[in-house]
Coordinates of C-alpha atoms and ligand atoms in Angstrom, one line a residue:
M130 CA 136.3 106.7 -84.1
S131 CA 134.8 109.0 -85.5
F132 CA 135.0 107.3 -90.4
N133 CA 135.5 111.2 -91.9
T134 CA 138.4 109.1 -93.5
F135 CA 138.5 107.0 -96.7
G136 CA 141.7 105.5 -98.1
L137 CA 144.3 103.7 -96.5
M138 CA 147.8 105.0 -98.9
F139 CA 146.3 108.5 -100.9
R140 CA 144.2 109.1 -98.0
V141 CA 141.4 111.6 -97.6
T142 CA 139.4 113.1 -94.9
T143 CA 136.4 115.0 -95.6
F144 CA 135.0 117.8 -92.8
G145 CA 132.2 120.3 -93.3
E146 CA 128.3 120.5 -93.1
S147 CA 125.7 122.4 -95.8
H148 CA 125.0 124.8 -94.3
G149 CA 128.4 125.7 -92.2
P150 CA 130.6 128.4 -92.8
A151 CA 132.7 126.0 -95.3
I152 CA 134.1 122.8 -96.4
G153 CA 136.8 121.4 -97.4
C154 CA 139.8 117.8 -96.6
V155 CA 142.4 117.3 -96.4
I156 CA 144.5 114.2 -98.8
D157 CA 147.3 112.8 -97.1
G158 CA 149.3 110.6 -99.4
C159 CA 150.0 112.5 -103.0
P160 CA 152.6 111.7 -104.4
P161 CA 155.1 114.8 -104.9
G162 CA 155.2 116.6 -108.2
L163 CA 151.7 116.4 -109.3
E164 CA 150.8 119.3 -111.7
I165 CA 146.9 121.1 -110.0
S166 CA 145.1 124.2 -110.2
P167 CA 142.8 124.7 -108.4
Q168 CA 140.3 125.9 -111.8
E169 CA 141.1 122.0 -113.0
I170 CA 139.6 120.6 -109.3
K171 CA 136.7 124.1 -111.2
E172 CA 136.5 122.1 -114.0
E173 CA 135.1 119.2 -112.0
L174 CA 133.7 120.6 -109.4
E175 CA 130.7 122.2 -112.3
R176 CA 129.7 119.3 -113.7
R177 CA 128.6 118.0 -110.3
A178 CA 127.3 121.4 -108.8
T179 CA 123.6 122.5 -108.4
G180 CA 122.0 124.7 -110.7
R181 CA 123.5 123.6 -113.5
S182 CA 119.7 123.1 -115.0
R183 CA 116.3 123.2 -113.4
H184 CA 116.3 119.4 -112.8
T185 CA 118.1 119.5 -110.0
S186 CA 118.4 122.2 -106.4
Q187 CA 118.7 125.6 -107.4
R188 CA 120.6 126.1 -105.1
R189 CA 123.9 128.3 -106.0
E190 CA 127.1 127.5 -105.0
Q191 CA 130.5 128.9 -106.2
D192 CA 132.6 126.5 -105.5
D193 CA 135.7 128.4 -105.7
V194 CA 138.2 126.2 -104.1
Q195 CA 141.1 127.4 -101.9
I196 CA 144.4 124.8 -101.8
V197 CA 145.7 126.0 -97.9
S198 CA 148.1 123.4 -98.6
G199 CA 150.8 120.6 -99.6
W200 CA 151.0 122.7 -103.0
F201 CA 154.3 125.0 -104.3
D202 CA 154.7 126.3 -107.5
G203 CA 152.0 124.8 -108.8
R204 CA 152.8 121.5 -107.6
A205 CA 151.7 118.9 -104.9
T206 CA 154.8 119.5 -102.4
G207 CA 154.2 115.8 -101.4
T208 CA 152.8 116.8 -97.4
P209 CA 148.9 117.3 -96.9
I210 CA 146.8 119.0 -99.5
A211 CA 143.9 121.2 -97.6
L212 CA 140.8 122.1 -100.2
L213 CA 139.1 124.5 -98.4
I214 CA 135.6 126.2 -100.4
E215 CA 133.1 128.1 -98.2
N216 CA 129.5 128.1 -98.8
T217 CA 127.6 131.3 -100.1
D218 CA 123.9 130.3 -100.5
A219 CA 123.0 128.6 -97.9
R220 CA 119.0 129.3 -97.2
S221 CA 118.9 127.8 -93.6
R222 CA 115.3 129.2 -92.8
D223 CA 113.9 126.4 -95.6
Y224 CA 114.7 123.6 -92.6
E225 CA 113.6 126.2 -89.7
Q226 CA 110.1 123.9 -89.7
I227 CA 111.6 120.4 -89.6
K228 CA 114.4 120.6 -86.9
R229 CA 112.2 118.6 -84.5
Q230 CA 111.3 116.3 -87.3
F231 CA 112.8 113.0 -88.9
R232 CA 112.1 113.0 -92.1
P233 CA 110.4 109.7 -93.4
G234 CA 113.7 108.0 -95.7
H235 CA 116.8 109.8 -94.3
A236 CA 119.5 110.1 -92.6
D237 CA 117.7 112.4 -89.4
Y238 CA 116.2 109.6 -87.6
T239 CA 119.8 108.0 -87.4
Y240 CA 121.9 111.1 -87.4
W241 CA 119.5 111.8 -83.9
K242 CA 119.6 108.3 -82.3
K243 CA 123.1 107.7 -82.5
Y244 CA 124.4 111.8 -81.6
G245 CA 121.2 113.2 -79.6
I246 CA 121.9 116.1 -81.4
R247 CA 122.1 116.6 -85.1
D248 CA 122.1 120.2 -87.2
Y249 CA 118.9 120.1 -89.1
R250 CA 120.5 122.9 -91.5
G251 CA 120.7 121.2 -94.3
G252 CA 121.1 118.0 -92.9
G253 CA 124.4 118.7 -91.2
R254 CA 126.8 116.6 -92.6
S255 CA 123.6 114.4 -94.3
S256 CA 123.5 117.1 -97.6
A257 CA 125.0 115.5 -100.4
R258 CA 126.7 118.6 -100.0
E259 CA 129.7 116.5 -98.7
T260 CA 130.2 114.9 -102.0
T261 CA 131.7 118.3 -103.1
M262 CA 135.0 117.3 -101.9
R263 CA 134.9 113.7 -103.1
V264 CA 134.9 115.3 -106.2
A265 CA 137.4 118.3 -105.5
A266 CA 139.8 115.2 -103.9
G267 CA 139.0 113.0 -107.0
A268 CA 140.4 115.8 -109.7
L269 CA 144.0 114.9 -108.0
A270 CA 143.6 111.2 -108.5
R271 CA 142.2 111.0 -111.7
K272 CA 145.0 113.4 -113.3
W273 CA 148.1 111.6 -111.3
L274 CA 146.9 108.2 -113.3
R275 CA 145.9 109.7 -116.1
L276 CA 149.6 111.1 -117.0
E277 CA 150.8 107.5 -115.2
F278 CA 149.0 104.6 -117.1
G279 CA 146.4 106.6 -119.0
V280 CA 143.3 105.8 -116.9
E281 CA 140.7 107.1 -118.0
I282 CA 137.2 106.7 -116.4
Q283 CA 133.7 107.9 -117.9
G284 CA 129.9 107.9 -116.1
W285 CA 127.0 108.1 -117.0
L286 CA 122.9 108.0 -116.0
A287 CA 122.1 104.5 -116.8
Q288 CA 117.7 104.9 -115.4
L289 CA 116.1 107.5 -114.2
G290 CA 112.9 105.7 -112.4
P291 CA 111.3 103.8 -115.1
L292 CA 113.3 105.2 -118.4
R293 CA 116.3 102.8 -119.4
T294 CA 119.2 105.2 -120.2
D295 CA 121.3 103.6 -122.0
E296 CA 120.2 100.9 -124.6
V297 CA 122.2 103.6 -127.0
M298 CA 126.5 103.9 -126.5
D299 CA 127.3 107.3 -128.0
W300 CA 130.1 108.6 -125.9
D301 CA 130.9 112.4 -126.9
S302 CA 126.5 113.4 -125.9
I303 CA 127.3 112.2 -122.6
E304 CA 128.8 115.5 -121.2
G305 CA 126.7 117.6 -123.9
N306 CA 123.7 117.7 -121.6
P307 CA 122.2 117.5 -118.4
F308 CA 121.5 114.5 -117.0
F309 CA 124.9 112.4 -118.4
C310 CA 123.0 110.5 -120.7
P311 CA 125.1 109.1 -122.9
H312 CA 121.5 108.0 -125.4
P313 CA 120.7 111.6 -127.3
G314 CA 117.0 110.0 -128.2
M315 CA 115.9 109.8 -124.3
V316 CA 117.5 113.1 -123.4
P317 CA 113.8 115.0 -123.8
K318 CA 111.9 111.5 -122.5
L319 CA 113.7 112.9 -119.7
E320 CA 113.4 116.4 -119.8
E321 CA 109.2 115.7 -120.2
F322 CA 110.0 112.9 -117.2
M323 CA 111.9 115.6 -115.0
D324 CA 108.7 118.4 -115.2
A325 CA 106.2 116.2 -114.4
L326 CA 107.8 114.8 -111.3
R327 CA 108.9 118.7 -110.2
K328 CA 105.8 119.7 -111.2
S329 CA 104.4 116.9 -109.0
G330 CA 106.3 117.2 -106.2
D331 CA 108.3 114.0 -105.9
S332 CA 111.3 112.3 -106.3
V333 CA 112.5 109.4 -108.1
G334 CA 115.6 106.9 -108.1
A335 CA 118.7 105.8 -110.6
R336 CA 121.3 103.6 -111.5
V337 CA 124.2 105.0 -112.0
N338 CA 127.1 103.3 -114.3
V339 CA 130.7 104.2 -114.7
I340 CA 133.6 102.4 -116.2
A341 CA 137.8 103.3 -115.8
R342 CA 140.2 102.0 -118.9
N343 CA 143.9 101.5 -118.7
V344 CA 143.5 99.8 -115.7
P345 CA 146.6 98.3 -115.2
A346 CA 146.9 94.9 -113.9
G347 CA 146.9 93.5 -110.5
L348 CA 145.4 96.0 -109.0
G349 CA 143.3 94.9 -104.7
A350 CA 144.4 92.7 -102.4
P351 CA 142.7 88.7 -102.5
V352 CA 140.7 88.0 -99.2
Y353 CA 140.0 91.3 -96.9
G354 CA 141.5 94.3 -99.3
K355 CA 139.1 93.4 -102.6
L356 CA 139.0 96.3 -105.2
D357 CA 135.7 95.2 -105.9
A358 CA 135.0 94.9 -102.5
D359 CA 136.3 99.1 -101.6
L360 CA 134.9 100.0 -104.8
A361 CA 131.9 98.1 -103.8
S362 CA 132.8 99.9 -99.7
A363 CA 132.9 103.4 -102.0
M364 CA 129.9 103.2 -103.8
M365 CA 127.6 102.8 -101.0
S366 CA 129.1 105.8 -99.1
I367 CA 127.7 108.5 -101.6
N368 CA 124.7 109.8 -99.9
A369 CA 121.7 108.0 -101.4
A370 CA 123.2 105.3 -102.9
K371 CA 121.7 101.8 -102.1
G372 CA 123.0 99.4 -103.8
V373 CA 126.5 98.3 -106.2
E374 CA 126.8 96.5 -109.4
I375 CA 130.0 94.7 -110.6
G376 CA 130.5 93.9 -114.1
A377 CA 127.5 91.7 -114.8
G378 CA 126.1 92.3 -110.4
F379 CA 123.2 90.5 -110.1
A380 CA 122.7 89.7 -113.5
S381 CA 125.1 86.3 -113.0
V382 CA 122.4 84.8 -110.2
S383 CA 120.5 83.9 -113.5
Q384 CA 124.2 83.2 -116.0
Q385 CA 125.3 80.3 -116.1
G386 CA 128.9 79.3 -116.1
T387 CA 129.3 79.2 -120.2
E388 CA 127.9 82.3 -120.2
H389 CA 129.7 84.0 -117.5
R390 CA 132.7 83.6 -117.9
D391 CA 134.9 85.7 -119.7
E392 CA 136.8 83.9 -122.4
M393 CA 140.3 84.4 -122.8
T394 CA 142.8 84.6 -126.8
K395 CA 145.6 85.6 -127.5
E396 CA 143.8 88.8 -128.9
G397 CA 142.9 89.8 -125.2
F398 CA 139.7 88.9 -123.4
L399 CA 136.0 87.9 -125.0
T400 CA 133.4 89.3 -122.9
N401 CA 133.5 91.0 -119.3
H402 CA 131.0 90.2 -117.3
A403 CA 133.6 89.6 -114.0
G404 CA 133.4 94.0 -114.8
G405 CA 137.8 93.7 -114.9
I406 CA 138.5 92.2 -111.0
L407 CA 139.3 88.8 -110.7
G408 CA 139.6 87.1 -106.9
G409 CA 139.8 90.8 -105.9
I410 CA 142.6 92.1 -108.3
S411 CA 142.5 93.8 -112.0
S412 CA 142.5 91.7 -114.5
G413 CA 143.4 94.6 -117.6
Q414 CA 139.8 94.6 -118.4
D415 CA 137.7 97.7 -118.5
V416 CA 136.4 97.5 -114.6
V417 CA 132.7 98.3 -114.6
V418 CA 130.5 99.0 -111.3
S419 CA 127.0 100.5 -111.2
T420 CA 125.2 102.1 -108.3
A421 CA 121.3 103.0 -107.3
F422 CA 120.3 105.7 -106.0
K423 CA 117.0 106.1 -104.1
P424 CA 115.0 109.3 -104.9
T425 CA 115.4 112.3 -102.3
S426 CA 113.4 111.8 -99.4
S427 CA 112.9 115.9 -98.8
L428 CA 109.9 116.2 -100.4
R429 CA 107.3 119.2 -100.2
L430 CA 104.3 116.3 -100.2
P431 CA 103.2 116.2 -96.9
C432 CA 103.6 112.5 -94.4
R433 CA 103.4 110.8 -91.6
G434 CA 105.7 111.0 -89.3
L435 CA 107.3 112.0 -86.0
D436 CA 109.6 114.3 -84.2
I437 CA 112.5 114.2 -81.8
D438 CA 109.9 113.9 -78.5
G439 CA 108.1 110.9 -80.3
E440 CA 105.3 112.3 -81.3
E441 CA 102.7 111.8 -85.2
V442 CA 103.8 114.5 -87.0
E443 CA 102.4 115.7 -90.4
I444 CA 106.0 116.4 -91.9
V445 CA 106.6 118.9 -95.4
T446 CA 109.8 119.7 -96.4
K447 CA 110.6 123.1 -97.8
G448 CA 113.8 124.3 -99.9
R449 CA 115.6 123.7 -103.2
H450 CA 116.0 119.8 -103.5
D451 CA 117.4 117.1 -106.2
P452 CA 114.1 115.6 -107.2
C453 CA 116.6 112.8 -108.1
V454 CA 120.4 112.8 -106.9
G455 CA 121.2 110.5 -110.0
I456 CA 121.6 113.2 -112.3
R457 CA 123.7 114.9 -109.6
A458 CA 125.4 111.2 -109.5
T459 CA 127.6 110.5 -112.5
P460 CA 131.2 112.8 -111.8
I461 CA 131.2 111.4 -108.0
V462 CA 130.8 107.7 -109.0
E463 CA 133.6 108.5 -111.3
A464 CA 135.5 110.7 -108.1
M465 CA 134.9 107.5 -106.0
M466 CA 136.9 105.5 -109.1
A467 CA 139.5 107.8 -109.6
L468 CA 140.0 107.4 -105.3
V469 CA 140.2 104.1 -104.6
L470 CA 141.9 103.2 -107.9
M471 CA 144.5 105.5 -107.4
D472 CA 145.1 103.9 -103.2
H473 CA 145.2 100.1 -104.7
V474 CA 148.0 101.6 -106.8
L475 CA 149.7 103.0 -104.0
R476 CA 148.8 100.5 -101.9
H477 CA 150.2 97.8 -105.4
R478 CA 153.6 99.8 -105.2
A479 CA 154.3 99.7 -101.5
Q480 CA 154.6 96.0 -101.7
S481 CA 155.3 94.7 -104.9
G482 CA 157.1 97.6 -106.0
Ligands
EPS56 C1 120.5 118.5 -100.5 C2 120.2 119.3 -100.5 C3 120.1 121.0 -101.2 C4 121.1 120.8 -102.2 C5 122.2 120.1 -102.0 C6 121.8 119.0 -100.8 O1 120.4 122.0 -100.2 P1 119.7 123.3 -99.7 O2 118.7 122.6 -98.5 O3 120.9 124.1 -98.9 O4 119.6 123.9 -100.7 O5 121.2 122.0 -103.0 O6 123.4 120.6 -102.5 C7 124.3 120.7 -102.3 C8 124.2 122.0 -101.9 C9 125.3 120.7 -103.4 O7 126.7 121.1 -103.6 O8 125.1 119.3 -103.5 C10 120.7 117.4 -99.6 O9 120.0 117.4 -98.2 O10 121.3 116.4 -99.7

């Protein structure tokens, strides 16, 4: 078993390595008739792409997506949809120096322990390049959910390092800055922080939140098919994810029952500490998920590490790395939200019609 497939009824299999010839995915289970165009997918991909600002990796990929299967006259045919994107700007020489070394904090070590071989160029399959295909597949799910139920999914940067960035929620400003920051007043502070961080050569973590509105009640199955469990699994499958919260999440620890319970009135729920999910099933409230991303482990600042012979070596990573992967994570968490919700709608229909 190699587990490159995600979802049960809306199944996405991704393939490809960061420095290989191409990356791609196969989407099995897309309802026939969905109108989709490469341009629509590309618009989503551009939000996630590297090189949009000086605060991300400067690798420049065109991310021109080809739909090579399951598509006719602009619509999904119901057969497997295959998407393909060529890698055009990989610079593998940056990785020569670490090809026999394990970057501390990176999957290099565990890939080696597991497989006994690794594509060291760009981290191979462990690269965040893989998330391109999640966003591509997510574009289809997102569109279908919007057309079927009016589901709207929006992510945002909630914290970058020490800087809390969502104390003001100006929804209209999220797409207008390279951080997906909802608080316009924080953008200059983020710029300043990131410029200093980049100069220092270090990296930093981030928290990225996502909300899905107009989610129908009833998605998710009790016990082993909980919607929140699948969302947590989906978010944790993103590169560098280290924690997930649903609704109040870990803040629930210090809450009392009278505060946490979301009182219900004829006008609706009064609060949403549950994050839109009760007993693993969507309640019809907004579904709210928060994901923590660790600091990037590829750093030009030297550190102690091991090579494949077990010798201690000094490790310096060259290349075009993101000083904060969380900056580009917003479209990815949105895509994972869309993929999980769509899968659960189809699962719900399969049982309940
Ligand atoms: C990545 C390292 C960098 C990023 C890459 C993710 O790649 P490279 O070493 O080839 O320059 O550019 O991100 C993308 C290419 C992308 O499309 O997201 C990593 O180690 O995860």
